[in-house]
PDB file of C-alpha atoms in Angstrom:
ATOM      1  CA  UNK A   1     -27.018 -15.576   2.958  1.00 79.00           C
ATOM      2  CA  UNK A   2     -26.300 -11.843   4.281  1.00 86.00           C
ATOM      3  CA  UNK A   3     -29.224  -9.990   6.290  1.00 90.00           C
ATOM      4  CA  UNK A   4     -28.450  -6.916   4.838  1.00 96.00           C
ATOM      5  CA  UNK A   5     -28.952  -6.934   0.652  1.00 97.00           C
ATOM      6  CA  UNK A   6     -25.599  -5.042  -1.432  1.00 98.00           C
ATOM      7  CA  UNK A   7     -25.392  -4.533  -5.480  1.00 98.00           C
ATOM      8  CA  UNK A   8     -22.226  -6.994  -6.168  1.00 97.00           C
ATOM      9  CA  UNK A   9     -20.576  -4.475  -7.486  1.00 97.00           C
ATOM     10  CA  UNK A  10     -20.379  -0.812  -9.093  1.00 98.00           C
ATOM     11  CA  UNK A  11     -17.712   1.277 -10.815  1.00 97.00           C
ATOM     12  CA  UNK A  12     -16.459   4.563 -11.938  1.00 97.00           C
ATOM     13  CA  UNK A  13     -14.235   6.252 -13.723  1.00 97.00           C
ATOM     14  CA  UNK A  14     -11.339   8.346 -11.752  1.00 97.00           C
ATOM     15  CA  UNK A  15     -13.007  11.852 -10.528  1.00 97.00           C
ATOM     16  CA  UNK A  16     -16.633  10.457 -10.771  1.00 97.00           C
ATOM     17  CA  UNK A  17     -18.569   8.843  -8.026  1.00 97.00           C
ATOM     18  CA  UNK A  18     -21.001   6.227  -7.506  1.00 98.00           C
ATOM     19  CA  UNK A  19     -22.873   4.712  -4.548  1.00 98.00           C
ATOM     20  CA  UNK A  20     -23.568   1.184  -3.116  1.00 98.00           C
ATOM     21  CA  UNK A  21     -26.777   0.652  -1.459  1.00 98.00           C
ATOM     22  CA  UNK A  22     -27.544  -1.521   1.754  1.00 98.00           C
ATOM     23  CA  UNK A  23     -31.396  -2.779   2.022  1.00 97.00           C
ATOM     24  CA  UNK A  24     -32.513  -4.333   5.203  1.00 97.00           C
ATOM     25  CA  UNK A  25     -35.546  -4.534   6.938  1.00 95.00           C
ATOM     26  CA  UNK A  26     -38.262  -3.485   9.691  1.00 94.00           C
ATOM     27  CA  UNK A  27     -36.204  -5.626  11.937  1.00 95.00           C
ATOM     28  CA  UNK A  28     -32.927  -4.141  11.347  1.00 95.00           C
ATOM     29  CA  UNK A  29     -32.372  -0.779  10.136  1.00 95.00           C
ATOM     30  CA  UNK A  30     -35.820  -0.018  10.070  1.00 94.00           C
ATOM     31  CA  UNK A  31     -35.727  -0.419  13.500  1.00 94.00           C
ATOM     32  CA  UNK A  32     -33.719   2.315  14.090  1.00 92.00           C
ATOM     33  CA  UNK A  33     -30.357   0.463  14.220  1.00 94.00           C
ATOM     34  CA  UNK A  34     -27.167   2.383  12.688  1.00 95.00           C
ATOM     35  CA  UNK A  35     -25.891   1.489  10.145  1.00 97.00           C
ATOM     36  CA  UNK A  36     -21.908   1.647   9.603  1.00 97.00           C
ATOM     37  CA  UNK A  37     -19.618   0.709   6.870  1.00 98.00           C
ATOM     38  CA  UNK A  38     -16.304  -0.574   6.253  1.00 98.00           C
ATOM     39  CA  UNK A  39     -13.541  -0.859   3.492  1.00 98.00           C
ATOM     40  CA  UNK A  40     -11.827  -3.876   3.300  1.00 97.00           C
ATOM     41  CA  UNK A  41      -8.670  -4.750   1.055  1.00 95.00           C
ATOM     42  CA  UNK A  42      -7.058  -8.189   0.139  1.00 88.00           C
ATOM     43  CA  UNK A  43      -5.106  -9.171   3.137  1.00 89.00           C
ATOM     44  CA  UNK A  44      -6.164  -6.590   5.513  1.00 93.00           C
ATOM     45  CA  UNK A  45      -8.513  -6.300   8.291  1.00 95.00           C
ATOM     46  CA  UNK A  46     -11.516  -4.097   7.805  1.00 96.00           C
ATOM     47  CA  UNK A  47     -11.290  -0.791   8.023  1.00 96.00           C
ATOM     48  CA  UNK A  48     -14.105   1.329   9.715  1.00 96.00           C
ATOM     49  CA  UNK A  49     -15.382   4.048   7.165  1.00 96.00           C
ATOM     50  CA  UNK A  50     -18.411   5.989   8.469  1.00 96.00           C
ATOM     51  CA  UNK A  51     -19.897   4.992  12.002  1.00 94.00           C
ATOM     52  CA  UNK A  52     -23.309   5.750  12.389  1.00 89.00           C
ATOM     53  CA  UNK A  53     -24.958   8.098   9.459  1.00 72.00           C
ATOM     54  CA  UNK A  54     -22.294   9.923   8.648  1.00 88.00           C
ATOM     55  CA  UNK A  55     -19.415   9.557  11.514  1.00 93.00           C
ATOM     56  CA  UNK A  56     -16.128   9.675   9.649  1.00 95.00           C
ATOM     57  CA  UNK A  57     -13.508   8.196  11.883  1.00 93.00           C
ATOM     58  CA  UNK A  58     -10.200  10.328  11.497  1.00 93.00           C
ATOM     59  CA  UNK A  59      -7.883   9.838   8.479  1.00 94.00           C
ATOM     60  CA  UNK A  60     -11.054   9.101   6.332  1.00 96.00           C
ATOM     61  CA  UNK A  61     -11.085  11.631   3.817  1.00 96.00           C
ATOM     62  CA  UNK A  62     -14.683  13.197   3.487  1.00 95.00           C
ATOM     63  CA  UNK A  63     -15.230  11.845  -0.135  1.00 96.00           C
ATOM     64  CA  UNK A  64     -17.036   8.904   1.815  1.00 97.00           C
ATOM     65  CA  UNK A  65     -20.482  10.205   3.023  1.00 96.00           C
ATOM     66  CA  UNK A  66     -23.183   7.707   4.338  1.00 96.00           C
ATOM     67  CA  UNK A  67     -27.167   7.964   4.532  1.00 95.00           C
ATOM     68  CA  UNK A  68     -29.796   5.976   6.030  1.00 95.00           C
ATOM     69  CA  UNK A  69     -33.809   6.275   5.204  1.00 94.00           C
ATOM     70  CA  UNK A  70     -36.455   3.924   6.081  1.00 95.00           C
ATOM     71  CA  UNK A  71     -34.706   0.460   5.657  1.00 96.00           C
ATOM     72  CA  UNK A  72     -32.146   1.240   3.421  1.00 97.00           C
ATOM     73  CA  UNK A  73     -28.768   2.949   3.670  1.00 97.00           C
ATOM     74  CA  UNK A  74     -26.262   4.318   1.193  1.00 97.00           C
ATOM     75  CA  UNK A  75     -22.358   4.973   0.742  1.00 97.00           C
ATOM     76  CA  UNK A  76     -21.358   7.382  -1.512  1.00 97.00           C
ATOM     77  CA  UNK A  77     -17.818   8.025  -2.843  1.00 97.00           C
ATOM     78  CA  UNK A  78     -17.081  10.860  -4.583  1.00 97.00           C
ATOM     79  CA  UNK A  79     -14.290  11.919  -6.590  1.00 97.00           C
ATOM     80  CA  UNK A  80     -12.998   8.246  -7.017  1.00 97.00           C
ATOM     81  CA  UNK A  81      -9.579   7.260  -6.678  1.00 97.00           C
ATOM     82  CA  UNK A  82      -7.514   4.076  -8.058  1.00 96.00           C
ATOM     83  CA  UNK A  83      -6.958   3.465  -4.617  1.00 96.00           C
ATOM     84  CA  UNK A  84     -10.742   3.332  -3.374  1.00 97.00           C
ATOM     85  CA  UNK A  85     -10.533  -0.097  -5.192  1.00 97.00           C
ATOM     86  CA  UNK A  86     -11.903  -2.524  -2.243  1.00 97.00           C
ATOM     87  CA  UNK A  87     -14.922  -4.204  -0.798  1.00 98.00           C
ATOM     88  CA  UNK A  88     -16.900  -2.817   0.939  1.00 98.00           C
ATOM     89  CA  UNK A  89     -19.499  -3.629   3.404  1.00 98.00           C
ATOM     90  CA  UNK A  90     -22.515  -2.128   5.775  1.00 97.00           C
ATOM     91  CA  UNK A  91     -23.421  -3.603   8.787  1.00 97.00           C
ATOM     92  CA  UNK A  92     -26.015  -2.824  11.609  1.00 96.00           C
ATOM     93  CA  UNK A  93     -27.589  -5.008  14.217  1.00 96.00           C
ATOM     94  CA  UNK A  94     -31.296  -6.653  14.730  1.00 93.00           C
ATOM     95  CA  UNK A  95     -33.898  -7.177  16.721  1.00 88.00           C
ATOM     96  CA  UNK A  96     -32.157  -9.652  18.488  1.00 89.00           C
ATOM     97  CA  UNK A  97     -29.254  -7.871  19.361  1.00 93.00           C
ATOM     98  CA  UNK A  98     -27.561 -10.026  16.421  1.00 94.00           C
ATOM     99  CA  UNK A  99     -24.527  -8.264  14.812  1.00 95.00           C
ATOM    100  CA  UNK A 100     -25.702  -8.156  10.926  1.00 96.00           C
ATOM    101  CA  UNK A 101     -23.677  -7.557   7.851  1.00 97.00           C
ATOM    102  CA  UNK A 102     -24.032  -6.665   4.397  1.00 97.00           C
ATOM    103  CA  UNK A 103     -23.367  -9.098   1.068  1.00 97.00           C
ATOM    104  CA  UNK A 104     -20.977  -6.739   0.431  1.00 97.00           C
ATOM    105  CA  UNK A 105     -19.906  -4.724  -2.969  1.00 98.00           C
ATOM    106  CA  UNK A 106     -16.807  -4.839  -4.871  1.00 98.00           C
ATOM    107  CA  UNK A 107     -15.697  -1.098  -6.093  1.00 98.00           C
ATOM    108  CA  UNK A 108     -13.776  -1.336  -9.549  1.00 97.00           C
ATOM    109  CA  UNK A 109     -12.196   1.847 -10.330  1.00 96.00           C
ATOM    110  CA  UNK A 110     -11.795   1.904 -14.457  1.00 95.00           C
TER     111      UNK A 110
ATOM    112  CA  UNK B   1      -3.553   2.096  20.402  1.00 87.00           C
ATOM    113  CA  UNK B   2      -5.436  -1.038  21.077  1.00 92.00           C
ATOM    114  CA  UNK B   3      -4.434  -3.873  19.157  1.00 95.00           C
ATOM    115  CA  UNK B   4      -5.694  -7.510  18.705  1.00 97.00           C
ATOM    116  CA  UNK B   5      -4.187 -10.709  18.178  1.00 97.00           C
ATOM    117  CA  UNK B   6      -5.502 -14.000  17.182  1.00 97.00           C
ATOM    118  CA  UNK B   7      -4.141 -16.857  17.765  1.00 95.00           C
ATOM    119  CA  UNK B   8      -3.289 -19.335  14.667  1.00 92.00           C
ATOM    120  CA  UNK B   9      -4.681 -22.657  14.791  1.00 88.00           C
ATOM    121  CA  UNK B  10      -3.768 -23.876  11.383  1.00 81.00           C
ATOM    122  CA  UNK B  11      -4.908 -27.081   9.609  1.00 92.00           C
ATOM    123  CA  UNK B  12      -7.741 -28.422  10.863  1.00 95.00           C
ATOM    124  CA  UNK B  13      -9.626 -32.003  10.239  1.00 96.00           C
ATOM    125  CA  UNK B  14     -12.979 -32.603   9.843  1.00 97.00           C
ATOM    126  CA  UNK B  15     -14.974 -33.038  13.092  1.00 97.00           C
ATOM    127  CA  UNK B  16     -12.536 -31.324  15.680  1.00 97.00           C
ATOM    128  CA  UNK B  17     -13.148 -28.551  17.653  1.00 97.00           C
ATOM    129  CA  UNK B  18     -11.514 -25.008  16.173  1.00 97.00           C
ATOM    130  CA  UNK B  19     -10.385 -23.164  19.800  1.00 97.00           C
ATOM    131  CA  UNK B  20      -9.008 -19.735  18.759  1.00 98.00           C
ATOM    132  CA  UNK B  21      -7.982 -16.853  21.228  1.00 98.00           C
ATOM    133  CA  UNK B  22      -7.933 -12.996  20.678  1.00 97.00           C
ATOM    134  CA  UNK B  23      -5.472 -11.133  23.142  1.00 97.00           C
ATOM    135  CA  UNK B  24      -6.065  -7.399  23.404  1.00 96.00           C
ATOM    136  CA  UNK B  25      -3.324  -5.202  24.382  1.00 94.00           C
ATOM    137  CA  UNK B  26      -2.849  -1.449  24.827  1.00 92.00           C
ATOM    138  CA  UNK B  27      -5.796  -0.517  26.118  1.00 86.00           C
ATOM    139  CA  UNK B  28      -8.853  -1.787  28.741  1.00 84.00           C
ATOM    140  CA  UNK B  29     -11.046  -4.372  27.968  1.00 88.00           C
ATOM    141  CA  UNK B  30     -14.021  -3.108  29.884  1.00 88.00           C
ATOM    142  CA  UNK B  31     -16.898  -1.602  28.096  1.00 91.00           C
ATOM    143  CA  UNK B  32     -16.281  -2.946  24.938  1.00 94.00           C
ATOM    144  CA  UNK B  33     -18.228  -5.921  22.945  1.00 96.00           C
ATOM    145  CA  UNK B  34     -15.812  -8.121  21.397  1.00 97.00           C
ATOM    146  CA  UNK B  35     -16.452 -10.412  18.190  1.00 98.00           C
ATOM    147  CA  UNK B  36     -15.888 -13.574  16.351  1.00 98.00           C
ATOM    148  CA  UNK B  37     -15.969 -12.717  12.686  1.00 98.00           C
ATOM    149  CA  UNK B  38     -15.193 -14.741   9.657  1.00 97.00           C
ATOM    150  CA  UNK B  39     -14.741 -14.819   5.904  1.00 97.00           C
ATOM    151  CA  UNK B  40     -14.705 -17.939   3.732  1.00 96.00           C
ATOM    152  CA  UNK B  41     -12.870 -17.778   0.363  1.00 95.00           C
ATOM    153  CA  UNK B  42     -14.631 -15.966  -2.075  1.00 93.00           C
ATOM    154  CA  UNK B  43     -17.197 -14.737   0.037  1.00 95.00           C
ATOM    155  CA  UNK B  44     -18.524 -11.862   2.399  1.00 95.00           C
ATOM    156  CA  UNK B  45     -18.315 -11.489   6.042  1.00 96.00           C
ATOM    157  CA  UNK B  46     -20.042 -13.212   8.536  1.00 96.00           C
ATOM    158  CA  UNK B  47     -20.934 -12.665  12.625  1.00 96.00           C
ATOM    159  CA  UNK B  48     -20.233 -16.125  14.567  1.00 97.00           C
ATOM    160  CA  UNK B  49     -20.937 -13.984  17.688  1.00 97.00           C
ATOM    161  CA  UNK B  50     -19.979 -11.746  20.091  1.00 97.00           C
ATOM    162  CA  UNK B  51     -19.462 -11.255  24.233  1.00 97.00           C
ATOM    163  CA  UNK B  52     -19.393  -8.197  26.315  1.00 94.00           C
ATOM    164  CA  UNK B  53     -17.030  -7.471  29.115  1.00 90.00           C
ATOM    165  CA  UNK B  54     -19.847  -8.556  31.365  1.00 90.00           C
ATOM    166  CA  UNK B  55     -19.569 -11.818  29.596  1.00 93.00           C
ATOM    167  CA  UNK B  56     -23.353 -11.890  28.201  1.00 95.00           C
ATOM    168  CA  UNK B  57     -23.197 -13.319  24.444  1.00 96.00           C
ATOM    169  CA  UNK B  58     -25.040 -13.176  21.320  1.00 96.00           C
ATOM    170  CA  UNK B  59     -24.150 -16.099  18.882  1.00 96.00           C
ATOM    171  CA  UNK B  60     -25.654 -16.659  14.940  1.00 95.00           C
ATOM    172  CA  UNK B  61     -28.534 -18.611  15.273  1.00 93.00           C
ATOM    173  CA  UNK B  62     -26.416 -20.478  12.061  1.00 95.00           C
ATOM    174  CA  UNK B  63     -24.018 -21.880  14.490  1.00 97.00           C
ATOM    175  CA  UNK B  64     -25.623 -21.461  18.000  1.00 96.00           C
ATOM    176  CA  UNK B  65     -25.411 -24.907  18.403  1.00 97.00           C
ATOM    177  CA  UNK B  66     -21.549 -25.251  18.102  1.00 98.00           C
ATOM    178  CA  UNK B  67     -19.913 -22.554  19.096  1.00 98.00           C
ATOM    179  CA  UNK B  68     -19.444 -20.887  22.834  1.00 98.00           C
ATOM    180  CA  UNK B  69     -17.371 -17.925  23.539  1.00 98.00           C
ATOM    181  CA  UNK B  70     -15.597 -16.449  26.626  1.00 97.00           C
ATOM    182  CA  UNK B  71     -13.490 -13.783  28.331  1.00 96.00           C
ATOM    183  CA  UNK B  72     -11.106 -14.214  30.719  1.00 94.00           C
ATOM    184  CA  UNK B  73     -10.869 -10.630  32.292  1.00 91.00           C
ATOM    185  CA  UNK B  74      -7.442 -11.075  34.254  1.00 92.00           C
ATOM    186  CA  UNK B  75      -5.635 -12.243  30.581  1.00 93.00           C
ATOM    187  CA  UNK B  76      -7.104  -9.928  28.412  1.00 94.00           C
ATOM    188  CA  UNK B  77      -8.405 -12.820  26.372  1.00 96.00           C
ATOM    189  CA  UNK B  78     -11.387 -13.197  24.295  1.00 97.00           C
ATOM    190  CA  UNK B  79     -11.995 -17.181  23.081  1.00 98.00           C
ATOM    191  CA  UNK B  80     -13.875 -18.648  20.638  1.00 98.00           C
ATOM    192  CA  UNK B  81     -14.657 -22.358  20.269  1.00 98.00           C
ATOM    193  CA  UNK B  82     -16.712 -23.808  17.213  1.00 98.00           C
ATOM    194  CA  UNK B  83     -16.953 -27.829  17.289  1.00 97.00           C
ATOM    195  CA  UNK B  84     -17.409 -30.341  14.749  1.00 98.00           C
ATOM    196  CA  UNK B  85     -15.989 -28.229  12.120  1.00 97.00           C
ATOM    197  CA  UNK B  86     -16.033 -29.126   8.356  1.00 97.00           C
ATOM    198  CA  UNK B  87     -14.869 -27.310   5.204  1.00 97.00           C
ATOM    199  CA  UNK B  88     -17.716 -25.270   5.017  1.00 97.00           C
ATOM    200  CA  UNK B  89     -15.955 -23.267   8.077  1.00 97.00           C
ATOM    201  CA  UNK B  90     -12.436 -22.861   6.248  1.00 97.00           C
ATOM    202  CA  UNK B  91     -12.352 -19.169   6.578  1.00 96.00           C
ATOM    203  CA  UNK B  92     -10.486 -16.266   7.839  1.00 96.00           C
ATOM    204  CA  UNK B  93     -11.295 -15.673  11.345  1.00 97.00           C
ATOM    205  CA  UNK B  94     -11.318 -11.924  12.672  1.00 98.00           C
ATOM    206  CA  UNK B  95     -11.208 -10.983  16.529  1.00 98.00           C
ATOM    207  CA  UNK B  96     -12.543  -7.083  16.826  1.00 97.00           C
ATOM    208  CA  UNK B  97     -13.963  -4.824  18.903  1.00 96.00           C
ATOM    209  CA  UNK B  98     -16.569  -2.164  19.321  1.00 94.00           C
ATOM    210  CA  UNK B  99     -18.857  -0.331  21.460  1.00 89.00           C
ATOM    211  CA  UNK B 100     -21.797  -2.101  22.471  1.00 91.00           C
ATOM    212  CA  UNK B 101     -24.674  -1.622  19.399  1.00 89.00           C
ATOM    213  CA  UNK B 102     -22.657   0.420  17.479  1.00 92.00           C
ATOM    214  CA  UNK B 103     -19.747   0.038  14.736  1.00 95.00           C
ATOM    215  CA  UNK B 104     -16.419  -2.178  15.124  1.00 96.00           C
ATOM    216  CA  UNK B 105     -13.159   0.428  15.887  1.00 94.00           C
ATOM    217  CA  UNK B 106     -10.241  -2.094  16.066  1.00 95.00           C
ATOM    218  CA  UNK B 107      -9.899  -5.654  14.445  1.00 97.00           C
ATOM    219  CA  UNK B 108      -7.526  -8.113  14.894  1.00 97.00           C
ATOM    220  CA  UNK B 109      -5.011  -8.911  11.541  1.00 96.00           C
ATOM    221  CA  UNK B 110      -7.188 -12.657  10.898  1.00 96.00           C
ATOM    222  CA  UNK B 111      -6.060 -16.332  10.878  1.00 96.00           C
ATOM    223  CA  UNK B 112      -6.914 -18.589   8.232  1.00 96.00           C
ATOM    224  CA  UNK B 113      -8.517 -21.342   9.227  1.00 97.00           C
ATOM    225  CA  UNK B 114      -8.553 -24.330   6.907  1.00 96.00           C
ATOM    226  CA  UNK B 115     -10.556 -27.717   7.569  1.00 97.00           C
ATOM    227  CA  UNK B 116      -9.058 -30.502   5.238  1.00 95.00           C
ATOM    228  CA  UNK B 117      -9.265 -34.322   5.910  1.00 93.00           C
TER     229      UNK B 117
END
């Protein structure tokens, strides 16, 4: 069972956007932890998306935009592509220095 | 460009002790946390634990009680040892990296672990 709480999955059409949530708690991101997020396709490793609130490593394109209040956290897409089809996950750490993930959420592009 | 290899330990049978390594090349292993992460069919990803360069660790409190992991500075190695496995631990196992607290920059490709009798 994940820490951090995602919505199994969400989807759009291509052009329109939609978010996936990531709800933790007063020992996690409501601590003040970051939270980050990652895409991850079938067969691949991870892939870092936004770092921190809204850190976009280079080569991500800025339809990905993150956001983080109280103990919750968000990743927003925008403009969605066939290719933003993937998992994708949050993760922060807790008051125990433990490295926490999210249940994850499966983006289905229509 | 740092990358990370794991090693590929296969089949597995119930009861033995899974020994993986992660060897980092192309760049310094200092100042970075390094992880064990893995993924069981069908299922999200999960922290087994991590070590610094300092060699302090952090393990799930899940499998605390079977699992140890080490660096061995002068190889560039990162190892991970989880006994007494069973198929509940057939997954893909991830090496990565990141800075300390903050969000994982490199990963290794994974190894799929499967426990069968």
């Amino acid at each position: 069972q994940s820490v951090l709480t995602q919505p199994p999955s969400v989807s759009g059409a291509p052009g329109q956007g939609v978010t996936i949530s990531c709800t933790g708690s007063s020992s996690n991101i409501g601590a003040g932890y970051a939270v980050h997020w990652y895409q991850h396709l079938p067969g691949t490793a991870p892939k870092l998306l936004i770092s921190g609130h809204n850190n976009r490593p280079s080569g991500v394109p800025d339809r990905f935009s993150g956001s983080k209040s109280g103990t919750s956290a968000s990743l927003a897409i925008t403009g969605l592509q066939a290719e933003d089809e993937a998992h994708y996950y949050c993760q922060s750490f807790d008051s125990g220095l433990r490295l926490v993930f999210g249940s994850g959420t499966k983006v289905t592009v229509l | 460009q740092v990358q990370l290899r794991e090693s590929d330990p296969g089949l597995m049978k119930p009861s033995e002790t899974l020994s993986l390594t992660c060897t980092v090349s192309g760049g310094s292993i200092n100042y970075y946390h390094y992880y064990w992460i893995r993924q069981p069919p069908g299922k999200g990803l999960e922290s087994i634990g991590y070590i610094s360069y300092s060699g302090s660790t952090n393990y799930n409190p899940s499998l605390v009680s079977r699992v140890t992991i080490s660096i061995d500075m002068s190889k560039n190695q990162i190892s991970l040892r989880l006994s007494y496995v069973t198929a509940a631990d057939t997954a893909v196992y991830y090496c990565a990296r990141g800075f300390p607290y903050s969000s994982i920059d490199s990963w290794g490709q994974g190894t799929l672990v499967t426990v069968s009798s």
